[in-house]
XYZ file of C-alpha atoms in Angstrom:
696
model
C -131.132 185.220 -74.409
C -130.803 181.817 -72.591
C -134.197 180.381 -72.279
C -135.029 177.906 -69.563
C -135.618 175.407 -72.170
C -132.222 175.519 -73.704
C -130.648 175.342 -70.418
C -132.924 172.554 -69.111
C -131.997 170.701 -72.204
C -128.365 170.933 -71.482
C -128.992 169.832 -67.748
C -130.776 166.862 -68.843
C -128.164 165.781 -71.177
C -125.531 166.421 -68.623
C -127.348 164.294 -65.832
C -128.867 161.613 -68.148
C -132.323 162.054 -66.821
C -135.083 163.417 -69.000
C -137.283 164.301 -66.153
C -134.495 166.439 -64.371
C -135.469 169.960 -63.094
C -133.431 172.847 -61.964
C -132.866 173.329 -58.062
C -133.650 176.832 -56.876
C -130.944 179.150 -58.050
C -129.254 176.923 -60.503
C -130.856 178.661 -63.663
C -130.501 182.195 -62.114
C -126.866 181.435 -61.865
C -126.645 179.893 -65.389
C -128.374 183.058 -67.025
C -126.307 185.415 -65.124
C -123.104 183.876 -66.483
C -124.257 183.167 -69.971
C -126.395 186.195 -70.905
C -125.100 188.872 -68.460
C -121.518 187.788 -68.294
C -121.576 188.414 -64.723
C -119.499 187.439 -61.631
C -121.313 185.229 -59.280
C -120.448 183.458 -55.970
C -122.849 180.234 -55.314
C -122.812 179.053 -51.707
C -124.910 175.945 -51.561
C -124.924 172.630 -49.695
C -122.953 169.670 -51.048
C -125.065 167.722 -53.507
C -127.177 170.749 -54.463
C -125.677 170.757 -57.887
C -122.828 173.389 -58.076
C -121.047 171.578 -60.830
C -124.235 171.420 -62.876
C -124.183 175.217 -63.171
C -120.654 175.520 -64.499
C -121.141 172.527 -66.794
C -124.407 173.688 -68.322
C -123.036 177.209 -68.614
C -119.951 175.870 -70.366
C -122.184 173.779 -72.879
C -124.215 177.060 -73.647
C -121.248 179.358 -73.939
C -119.296 176.911 -76.162
C -122.408 176.705 -78.394
C -122.111 180.560 -78.846
C -118.532 180.334 -79.774
C -116.814 180.924 -76.548
C -113.398 179.599 -75.601
C -112.937 176.840 -73.078
C -113.740 177.170 -69.422
C -110.872 177.165 -66.803
C -111.687 175.453 -63.666
C -109.466 175.986 -60.805
C -109.867 172.858 -58.464
C -107.845 172.112 -55.424
C -107.500 168.384 -55.166
C -106.633 165.538 -57.431
C -109.585 163.130 -56.158
C -111.849 166.070 -56.902
C -110.306 166.667 -60.311
C -110.875 163.121 -61.417
C -114.684 163.133 -60.377
C -115.090 166.343 -62.434
C -113.239 164.925 -65.449
C -115.524 161.973 -65.041
C -118.671 163.767 -64.692
C -117.983 165.853 -67.712
C -117.091 162.977 -69.914
C -120.584 161.354 -68.989
C -122.249 164.520 -70.344
C -120.260 164.915 -73.592
C -118.142 167.960 -72.072
C -114.606 167.577 -73.179
C -112.522 167.937 -70.146
C -108.753 167.660 -69.501
C -106.608 168.406 -66.413
C -103.006 169.707 -66.029
C -101.768 168.518 -62.490
C -98.636 167.183 -60.712
C -99.766 163.730 -61.277
C -99.950 163.681 -65.224
C -97.033 165.472 -66.468
C -96.774 162.770 -69.293
C -99.942 164.384 -70.747
C -99.213 167.946 -70.597
C -97.949 168.228 -74.247
C -101.048 166.453 -75.426
C -103.227 168.827 -73.371
C -101.532 171.905 -74.772
C -102.117 170.577 -78.339
C -105.644 170.141 -77.823
C -105.926 173.529 -76.266
C -104.333 175.100 -79.500
C -106.833 172.955 -81.464
C -109.930 174.155 -79.385
C -111.065 170.591 -78.848
C -111.246 171.157 -74.975
C -114.296 172.361 -73.463
C -113.064 172.487 -69.789
C -109.191 172.773 -68.507
C -109.036 171.807 -64.767
C -105.957 173.268 -63.062
C -104.733 173.398 -59.550
C -104.205 176.755 -58.107
C -100.489 175.903 -57.675
C -100.143 175.154 -61.439
C -101.274 178.761 -62.035
C -98.049 179.895 -60.806
C -95.678 177.338 -62.532
C -93.340 179.752 -64.562
C -93.813 177.718 -67.906
C -97.449 177.590 -67.597
C -97.861 181.078 -66.115
C -95.646 182.770 -68.854
C -96.053 180.730 -72.013
C -99.711 179.168 -71.799
C -101.682 181.198 -69.377
C -101.823 184.585 -71.115
C -103.306 183.337 -74.343
C -105.651 180.954 -72.466
C -106.965 183.631 -70.524
C -107.457 185.877 -73.566
C -109.672 183.270 -74.984
C -111.400 181.682 -71.992
C -115.175 181.645 -71.838
C -115.576 181.281 -68.191
C -113.381 181.101 -65.242
C -114.632 178.706 -62.456
C -113.162 178.800 -59.028
C -114.361 175.594 -57.270
C -114.180 175.368 -53.176
C -113.625 179.201 -53.421
C -113.514 179.387 -49.410
C -109.939 178.486 -50.037
C -109.365 182.202 -51.350
C -110.044 183.546 -47.793
C -107.630 183.287 -45.271
C -110.497 183.344 -42.989
C -111.848 180.141 -44.412
C -111.185 176.777 -42.577
C -108.767 175.616 -45.261
C -107.131 178.590 -46.746
C -104.363 178.023 -49.275
C -102.038 180.833 -50.343
C -101.952 179.674 -54.019
C -105.806 180.606 -54.189
C -105.086 184.226 -53.069
C -103.229 184.661 -56.273
C -106.650 184.146 -58.061
C -107.308 187.672 -57.325
C -104.644 188.751 -59.868
C -105.760 186.224 -62.467
C -109.511 187.581 -62.213
C -108.189 191.323 -62.753
C -106.502 190.153 -65.926
C -109.555 188.765 -67.329
C -111.247 190.579 -70.148
C -114.289 192.562 -69.041
C -116.783 190.180 -70.840
C -115.499 186.991 -69.283
C -117.801 185.664 -66.611
C -116.419 184.226 -63.458
C -118.166 181.765 -61.118
C -116.811 180.799 -57.363
C -118.546 177.956 -55.672
C -118.475 176.614 -52.155
C -120.597 174.774 -49.744
C -118.659 176.039 -46.598
C -118.538 179.810 -46.185
C -119.649 182.128 -43.196
C -120.503 185.869 -43.810
C -116.933 186.771 -43.284
C -115.707 184.353 -45.884
C -118.414 185.398 -48.257
C -117.547 189.028 -48.060
C -113.873 188.173 -48.728
C -114.482 186.074 -51.731
C -116.813 188.632 -53.070
C -114.211 191.407 -52.617
C -111.543 189.133 -54.569
C -114.108 188.286 -57.394
C -114.644 191.939 -58.037
C -111.071 192.655 -58.569
C -110.560 195.105 -61.569
C -114.249 195.336 -62.501
C -117.074 197.374 -61.079
C -120.371 196.189 -60.572
C -122.010 194.014 -57.830
C -121.062 190.268 -57.634
C -124.137 188.210 -57.710
C -124.309 186.037 -54.527
C -126.711 183.086 -54.426
C -127.030 181.551 -51.305
C -129.360 178.669 -50.135
C -130.009 176.654 -47.114
C -127.346 174.413 -45.926
C -129.203 171.793 -43.914
C -128.562 168.338 -44.959
C -131.931 166.627 -44.326
C -130.447 163.218 -44.955
C -127.900 163.466 -42.300
C -128.418 162.121 -38.729
C -125.838 163.684 -36.516
C -124.460 162.403 -33.200
C -121.427 162.812 -30.713
C -120.211 159.959 -28.636
C -117.356 160.788 -26.169
C -115.288 157.873 -25.004
C -112.327 157.811 -22.576
C -109.475 156.971 -24.913
C -108.095 155.763 -28.343
C -108.657 152.071 -27.222
C -112.487 152.601 -26.592
C -112.831 154.519 -29.666
C -111.409 151.952 -32.016
C -112.986 149.116 -30.034
C -116.533 150.990 -30.585
C -115.696 151.233 -34.257
C -114.359 147.872 -34.660
C -117.442 146.266 -33.080
C -119.999 148.673 -34.705
C -118.758 149.409 -38.105
C -121.128 146.680 -39.618
C -124.146 148.616 -38.042
C -123.518 151.775 -40.133
C -125.210 151.939 -43.384
C -123.405 151.203 -46.659
C -119.896 152.243 -47.266
C -118.296 155.403 -45.727
C -115.348 157.320 -44.745
C -113.577 157.380 -41.149
C -111.839 160.465 -40.751
C -108.742 160.893 -38.749
C -106.678 163.824 -38.069
C -103.091 162.489 -38.577
C -101.543 159.981 -41.145
C -100.238 157.601 -38.527
C -103.869 157.385 -36.854
C -105.330 156.739 -40.344
C -102.748 153.806 -40.711
C -103.399 152.422 -37.239
C -107.070 152.596 -37.641
C -107.095 150.711 -40.784
C -104.966 148.135 -39.511
C -107.224 147.549 -36.348
C -110.244 147.394 -38.625
C -108.836 144.873 -40.996
C -107.693 142.849 -37.964
C -111.330 142.737 -36.898
C -112.603 141.520 -40.140
C -113.473 144.862 -42.040
C -112.594 145.829 -45.560
C -110.944 148.982 -44.573
C -107.759 150.888 -45.999
C -105.876 154.061 -45.187
C -106.069 157.025 -47.607
C -103.687 159.803 -46.895
C -101.530 162.512 -48.543
C -98.643 159.786 -48.439
C -100.815 157.264 -50.501
C -99.335 157.251 -53.917
C -101.409 158.456 -56.798
C -102.257 155.022 -58.256
C -103.310 153.540 -55.089
C -105.620 156.559 -54.394
C -107.471 156.151 -57.555
C -107.776 152.465 -56.906
C -109.225 153.059 -53.452
C -111.599 155.824 -54.631
C -112.943 153.351 -57.261
C -113.288 150.562 -54.731
C -115.174 152.746 -52.258
C -117.527 154.222 -54.973
C -118.331 150.473 -56.245
C -119.077 149.538 -52.447
C -116.198 147.070 -52.474
C -114.939 148.259 -49.128
C -116.798 149.086 -46.002
C -114.738 152.154 -45.250
C -111.449 154.296 -46.270
C -109.787 155.616 -43.189
C -108.856 159.112 -44.454
C -107.146 162.282 -43.563
C -108.479 165.512 -45.204
C -106.711 164.360 -48.438
C -110.236 162.796 -49.146
C -112.182 165.653 -48.499
C -113.521 168.474 -50.761
C -115.492 167.377 -53.806
C -115.137 163.536 -53.355
C -118.261 162.483 -55.055
C -120.139 159.335 -53.950
C -123.890 160.423 -53.864
C -124.696 157.120 -51.799
C -122.045 157.339 -49.176
C -123.635 155.923 -46.083
C -121.625 157.201 -43.274
C -119.075 159.517 -41.838
C -117.176 158.750 -38.567
C -114.728 161.036 -37.184
C -111.972 159.736 -34.755
C -110.951 163.109 -33.517
C -112.408 166.396 -34.238
C -111.673 168.869 -37.083
C -110.554 172.178 -35.775
C -113.851 174.136 -36.490
C -117.703 173.340 -37.194
C -117.152 174.695 -40.855
C -114.450 172.204 -41.554
C -116.426 169.584 -39.989
C -119.594 170.453 -42.017
C -117.357 170.323 -45.089
C -116.219 166.625 -44.495
C -119.679 165.196 -43.155
C -121.048 166.664 -46.469
C -119.509 163.679 -48.393
C -122.395 161.622 -46.938
C -126.053 161.190 -47.947
C -126.108 163.312 -51.136
C -128.495 161.007 -53.109
C -129.947 158.928 -50.164
C -132.726 159.564 -47.582
C -130.407 158.658 -44.579
C -126.795 158.707 -43.847
C -125.204 158.527 -40.418
C -122.671 160.944 -39.162
C -120.846 160.430 -35.714
C -118.012 162.246 -33.956
C -115.806 160.458 -31.424
C -113.686 163.216 -30.108
C -110.283 162.691 -28.483
C -108.513 164.345 -25.793
C -105.455 164.969 -28.135
C -107.502 166.860 -30.559
C -106.435 170.362 -29.224
C -102.899 169.642 -29.340
C -103.222 168.548 -32.884
C -105.233 171.646 -33.960
C -102.579 173.985 -32.026
C -99.826 172.092 -34.019
C -101.485 172.613 -37.482
C -102.361 176.150 -36.613
C -98.991 177.393 -35.748
C -97.257 175.653 -38.655
C -99.266 177.493 -41.133
C -98.837 180.850 -39.793
C -95.623 182.904 -41.024
C -93.725 184.709 -38.429
C -92.076 188.079 -39.214
C -88.663 186.850 -38.260
C -88.978 183.931 -40.697
C -90.279 186.123 -43.418
C -87.466 188.517 -43.090
C -84.867 185.805 -43.131
C -86.132 184.532 -46.489
C -86.309 188.187 -47.962
C -82.701 188.558 -46.902
C -81.542 185.476 -48.511
C -83.188 186.257 -51.792
C -81.662 188.566 -54.429
C -82.068 189.053 -58.292
C -80.480 185.677 -59.290
C -83.009 182.692 -58.956
C -82.528 180.409 -55.983
C -84.055 176.894 -55.526
C -85.854 175.992 -52.221
C -82.950 173.597 -51.852
C -80.458 176.221 -51.794
C -82.547 178.610 -49.631
C -82.739 175.761 -46.973
C -79.090 176.212 -46.649
C -79.422 179.872 -45.924
C -82.557 179.944 -43.656
C -83.471 177.624 -40.930
C -86.768 176.438 -42.075
C -87.937 172.971 -43.092
C -88.918 172.769 -46.750
C -92.443 172.355 -46.184
C -92.623 175.547 -44.041
C -90.165 177.395 -46.341
C -92.452 176.630 -49.387
C -95.512 177.644 -47.625
C -93.763 181.021 -46.659
C -92.686 181.546 -50.162
C -96.317 181.273 -51.384
C -97.404 183.802 -48.893
C -94.672 186.208 -49.857
C -95.408 185.524 -53.432
C -99.142 186.438 -53.145
C -98.100 189.515 -51.333
C -95.897 190.647 -54.220
C -92.600 190.507 -52.405
C -91.169 187.544 -54.300
C -91.730 185.774 -57.603
C -91.529 182.267 -58.724
C -89.221 182.067 -61.987
C -87.731 179.357 -63.940
C -84.828 178.065 -61.704
C -86.306 179.183 -58.339
C -87.266 182.293 -56.478
C -86.182 185.773 -56.640
C -87.050 189.035 -54.699
C -89.199 191.594 -56.507
C -87.808 194.453 -54.374
C -91.328 195.517 -53.797
C -91.635 196.932 -50.223
C -93.214 194.371 -47.988
C -94.515 194.803 -44.403
C -95.352 192.174 -42.021
C -99.008 192.534 -41.414
C -98.911 191.641 -37.659
C -102.611 192.957 -37.027
C -103.935 190.687 -39.680
C -102.273 187.613 -38.585
C -103.064 188.331 -35.046
C -106.929 188.382 -36.082
C -106.551 185.279 -38.037
C -105.080 183.402 -35.102
C -107.739 184.803 -32.840
C -110.464 183.618 -35.265
C -108.616 180.164 -35.450
C -109.001 179.801 -31.580
C -112.741 180.812 -31.741
C -113.349 178.179 -34.201
C -111.723 175.481 -32.095
C -113.815 176.727 -28.992
C -116.953 176.523 -31.325
C -116.014 173.103 -32.148
C -115.609 172.169 -28.474
C -119.309 173.760 -28.088
C -120.691 171.550 -30.863
C -119.434 168.483 -28.812
C -121.189 169.332 -25.745
C -124.219 171.209 -26.957
C -127.748 169.906 -25.844
C -129.382 171.702 -28.859
C -129.636 170.593 -32.404
C -126.473 169.777 -33.858
C -127.288 170.550 -37.461
C -128.573 173.908 -36.485
C -125.256 174.429 -34.780
C -123.410 173.826 -37.829
C -125.864 176.091 -39.898
C -125.354 178.917 -37.504
C -121.545 178.485 -37.713
C -121.901 179.065 -41.406
C -124.319 182.017 -40.868
C -127.095 180.175 -42.668
C -130.394 182.307 -42.206
C -132.563 179.236 -42.494
C -130.872 177.471 -39.534
C -133.356 175.527 -37.521
C -133.816 172.243 -35.659
C -133.411 169.134 -37.714
C -135.476 166.678 -35.795
C -132.995 163.804 -36.437
C -129.951 164.375 -34.487
C -129.019 162.659 -31.145
C -130.250 165.793 -29.283
C -133.328 166.303 -31.375
C -134.579 162.572 -31.514
C -132.592 160.882 -29.005
C -129.485 158.700 -29.255
C -129.524 156.700 -32.179
C -126.189 154.853 -31.925
C -124.970 151.974 -29.527
C -122.907 153.329 -26.691
C -121.527 149.946 -25.562
C -117.923 149.023 -26.054
C -117.489 145.233 -26.062
C -114.775 144.283 -23.401
C -113.208 141.499 -25.774
C -112.955 143.876 -28.732
C -111.407 146.599 -26.233
C -108.805 143.954 -25.200
C -107.825 142.944 -28.670
C -107.671 146.593 -29.928
C -105.633 147.432 -26.683
C -103.212 144.713 -27.775
C -102.840 145.802 -31.109
C -102.178 149.411 -29.913
C -99.742 148.057 -27.434
C -97.663 147.244 -30.455
C -94.128 148.550 -29.878
C -91.167 149.444 -32.013
C -90.736 151.945 -34.892
C -87.433 151.490 -37.051
C -85.148 154.656 -36.964
C -83.586 154.661 -40.438
C -79.878 155.915 -40.077
C -78.939 159.255 -42.048
C -76.909 158.197 -45.258
C -76.633 161.443 -46.951
C -75.255 164.843 -45.494
C -77.773 167.612 -46.158
C -77.588 169.727 -49.076
C -76.031 173.256 -48.251
C -74.173 172.004 -44.923
C -70.948 173.018 -46.712
C -72.155 176.478 -47.231
C -72.745 176.599 -43.528
C -68.872 175.873 -43.098
C -69.283 172.014 -42.324
C -66.873 169.829 -43.875
C -69.419 167.356 -45.247
C -70.920 166.714 -48.549
C -72.613 163.638 -50.124
C -72.711 160.387 -48.593
C -71.624 159.661 -45.120
C -68.555 157.589 -44.937
C -68.790 153.880 -43.728
C -67.034 154.857 -40.577
C -69.626 157.556 -40.020
C -72.779 155.506 -40.409
C -75.051 154.260 -37.584
C -76.828 151.192 -37.512
C -80.671 151.034 -37.937
C -82.243 151.941 -34.726
C -85.608 151.897 -32.874
C -88.011 153.994 -31.177
C -90.844 152.969 -28.641
C -93.454 154.813 -30.870
C -94.258 157.949 -32.841
C -95.914 160.704 -30.964
C -98.715 160.536 -33.487
C -99.442 156.906 -32.935
C -102.771 156.109 -31.245
C -101.365 153.630 -28.963
C -98.214 154.650 -27.074
C -98.012 157.890 -28.860
C -100.698 159.512 -26.614
C -98.741 158.423 -23.378
C -95.512 159.757 -24.851
C -96.959 163.052 -25.986
C -98.023 163.604 -22.279
C -94.622 162.538 -20.866
C -92.656 164.529 -23.328
C -94.691 167.726 -23.793
C -92.811 170.938 -23.625
C -94.496 171.873 -20.273
C -94.140 168.502 -18.592
C -91.699 168.111 -15.958
C -88.416 166.193 -16.269
C -89.074 162.921 -14.237
C -87.615 159.559 -14.208
C -89.017 157.068 -16.735
C -92.276 155.613 -15.611
C -92.053 151.754 -15.065
C -94.666 150.950 -17.926
C -92.680 153.060 -20.484
C -89.437 151.307 -19.383
C -91.061 147.901 -19.707
C -92.288 148.663 -23.284
C -89.024 149.935 -24.247
C -87.515 146.630 -23.076
C -89.913 144.861 -25.385
C -88.667 146.865 -28.209
C -85.106 145.840 -27.558
C -86.278 142.133 -27.092
C -87.745 142.166 -30.482
C -84.834 143.960 -31.981
C -83.145 141.626 -34.753
C -79.530 143.374 -34.373
C -76.609 141.903 -35.875
C -74.679 142.225 -32.761
C -75.972 142.816 -29.270
C -74.818 146.006 -27.704
C -72.079 145.765 -25.119
C -72.747 149.013 -23.336
C -75.274 151.759 -22.920
C -74.669 155.418 -23.368
C -77.189 158.246 -22.612
C -77.479 161.445 -24.587
C -76.795 164.649 -22.857
C -80.026 167.034 -22.662
C -80.891 170.362 -21.736
C -84.468 169.607 -20.998
C -84.728 166.012 -19.995
C -81.461 164.885 -18.474
C -83.372 162.894 -15.574
C -85.729 160.921 -17.970
C -82.910 160.130 -20.515
C -80.424 158.785 -18.028
C -83.191 156.934 -15.911
C -84.191 155.186 -19.231
C -80.535 154.422 -20.230
C -79.831 153.096 -16.843
C -83.127 150.964 -16.618
C -82.389 149.459 -19.894
C -78.644 148.555 -18.897
C -80.068 147.090 -15.705
C -82.770 144.998 -17.344
C -80.207 143.996 -20.079
C -77.311 143.298 -17.698
C -75.274 145.610 -19.690
C -72.566 148.174 -18.141
C -74.062 151.920 -18.219
C -70.973 153.618 -19.804
C -72.158 157.090 -18.769
C -73.710 160.090 -20.682
C -72.189 161.910 -23.466
C -70.802 165.559 -22.671
C -70.925 168.813 -24.144
C -68.064 170.534 -25.747
C -68.588 174.308 -24.352
C -72.301 175.200 -23.843
C -75.051 173.014 -25.023
C -76.517 173.666 -28.445
C -79.532 176.336 -28.382
C -81.433 175.021 -31.375
C -85.169 173.907 -31.317
C -86.928 171.427 -33.115
C -88.523 172.430 -36.500
C -85.516 173.925 -38.524
C -84.161 172.231 -41.574
C -81.302 169.653 -41.780
C -78.473 171.890 -42.739
C -79.078 174.134 -39.677
C -79.944 171.295 -37.431
C -76.613 169.647 -38.219
C -74.657 172.809 -37.911
C -76.067 173.410 -34.385
C -74.643 170.038 -33.012
C -71.638 169.641 -35.144
C -68.579 168.869 -32.978
C -70.479 169.559 -29.904
C -70.314 166.165 -28.158
C -67.568 164.767 -26.263
C -67.206 161.020 -25.361
C -64.480 161.925 -22.769
C -65.064 160.069 -19.451
C -67.199 157.275 -20.863
C -66.214 153.868 -20.076
C -66.560 152.270 -23.674
C -65.608 148.744 -24.279
C -63.239 148.589 -27.169
C -64.715 148.002 -30.598
C -68.118 146.747 -29.142
C -71.666 147.950 -30.153
C -73.240 150.572 -28.085
C -76.869 151.234 -27.402
C -77.246 155.294 -27.677
C -80.364 156.295 -25.710
C -82.403 159.457 -26.349
C -85.869 160.805 -25.371
C -87.216 162.220 -28.673
C -85.732 161.839 -32.104
C -86.827 164.520 -34.803
C -84.400 165.253 -37.660
C -81.840 162.483 -36.590
C -78.934 164.625 -36.903
C -78.316 164.882 -33.151
C -78.375 161.340 -32.888
C -76.066 161.005 -36.030
C -73.479 163.455 -34.855
C -73.471 161.889 -31.191
C -73.185 158.551 -32.677
C -70.044 159.658 -34.963
C -68.326 160.906 -31.658
C -68.882 157.395 -30.099
C -67.405 155.763 -33.285
C -64.415 158.074 -33.146
C -64.090 157.162 -29.594
C -63.613 153.368 -30.474
C -67.221 152.064 -30.469
C -67.479 149.242 -32.732
C -71.052 150.310 -33.841
C -73.961 152.548 -32.771
C -77.378 151.553 -32.288
C -79.694 154.433 -31.677
C -82.725 154.029 -29.480
C -85.287 156.738 -28.389
C -88.373 156.682 -26.388
C -90.315 158.594 -29.169
C -90.110 159.552 -32.844
C -91.673 162.991 -33.583
C -93.536 161.761 -36.672
């Protein structure tokens, strides 16, 4: 039997403090895993010590001759922290992930030598054919413990559901009966707990032990400060960032917002840098280290810096824009104040939040039509996602997500060389997805209620997580009064406004025809010929930009009326053109045809022509009916939908002269590419694309 003395000795070795004691529930969980080989779910607040449970259990099990622990972890930043924590405690931990391919052979050799105590893997790695078929079976057979960290990702009711996590149910069912399983999370309400417990019990009878503690973070001081627009929010942050304690994280909802915010803060004299899913691995590691060493005031991050990032003395978390649920919000604010008495948490909600929530919610939900198209395209021979893109009208990211969902449901399988259909019957679970969609909408409404509540904010978050110990915190702005300044300095607002008024985004011309276009009957492949290439173009802004992006989102929304270009937008577009360092000035302006915004586009083109004293050469025509495609498809299908559909007949083009081609919104760039090619064939010397907005 594991004694408290043995476990406590391991804990003190782990944390390096001879006076360390267990928190309520830690030893109970360790004993259940080590002595009783049970399956357990631990739901405890961030900083409670969930990692101590699985590291101490690993040390005790290894001392008894058990095999290595398999630790499923969702994020590279989290893995790096877990490996570092294990090393400090003398636990030999290694990881297999997308960023360390050069180490995979060495890791496999160490596993064979049994010189690894903990193997950290991503849920995606578990379905890598080589790892799944050649290494995983033996590893499962000799594993001493399976740990599923951030286990709320298992549940499609969770705020951060990931299809690959759903596959863990099958892995758990394959485990020998005496292998203990531990799932941990800080963010699970009753519905998510029930879902995770059901999957932990897969293939084995017996009750899953659930250890749940109070989720209140006594160190956190919560507040909400509504401000009218992005300029005011950024001006407030630039003016008051130094008032916030220590170093911290500023969360944004989009990559471009993170980059814009970091640029504004640096201009205001703050050490602040963007951290997003587009930041390369080496830079991420460097930024994480600098934040931990308090060498920066803030990282401006998307959710890429979320679960599990471990800086115990993180002094503050600020949100520029709200996450889509109180549970997701609790997850992120839990980064702060883990080992300090005080930490400040402030939400600055934005009017654009709901539109961003809706975009991400719909992007992650598979439709019956899309699923059927993928299944119809698959057969017994493996097909890569690149080949599938030429057969189904889905973007790569959407296609990959849908394949994962179908894989988890057993309808497809990932094999060496791509994907195959299993032949297993599959029915679209419309009721389930409708219930999930309804739950997401309820979560969004709950987040809006958090912003406007007059009650305790921490209690509100606890109740969202079904915490039975929920109660007033006595610290938030509603309990103890407003603790943050509300003023926005006029000078700071003016400077931020000038920065956000920055105009001009480059439109990189397409240089390669999309893979699979020839399979759709198009006579193109490889590189575009020199006489097909457009010049580098410009757009006023991205729709996701904090500055002009907000105005353009309203103007170009699906339900917005078609109207002439507003004077302020035209003036901003003229500024873009004035700053454009083109090799040769355009000699004429041509408008793109449009089913949805012909008035806007022609007025923009005519306005530019008038200000620039250029002839307006007219609007391109359609050959036959206008294309019926919609945004969001993949490149091959987008190209096919507009191929040979434009006509330059009737345009008054100056011979062999550059032409400015004007559109409202650029997404895939194939519409502009094909239209520009038609102008080149009609005698234009060069085509310079211009659009009011770039989708992303």
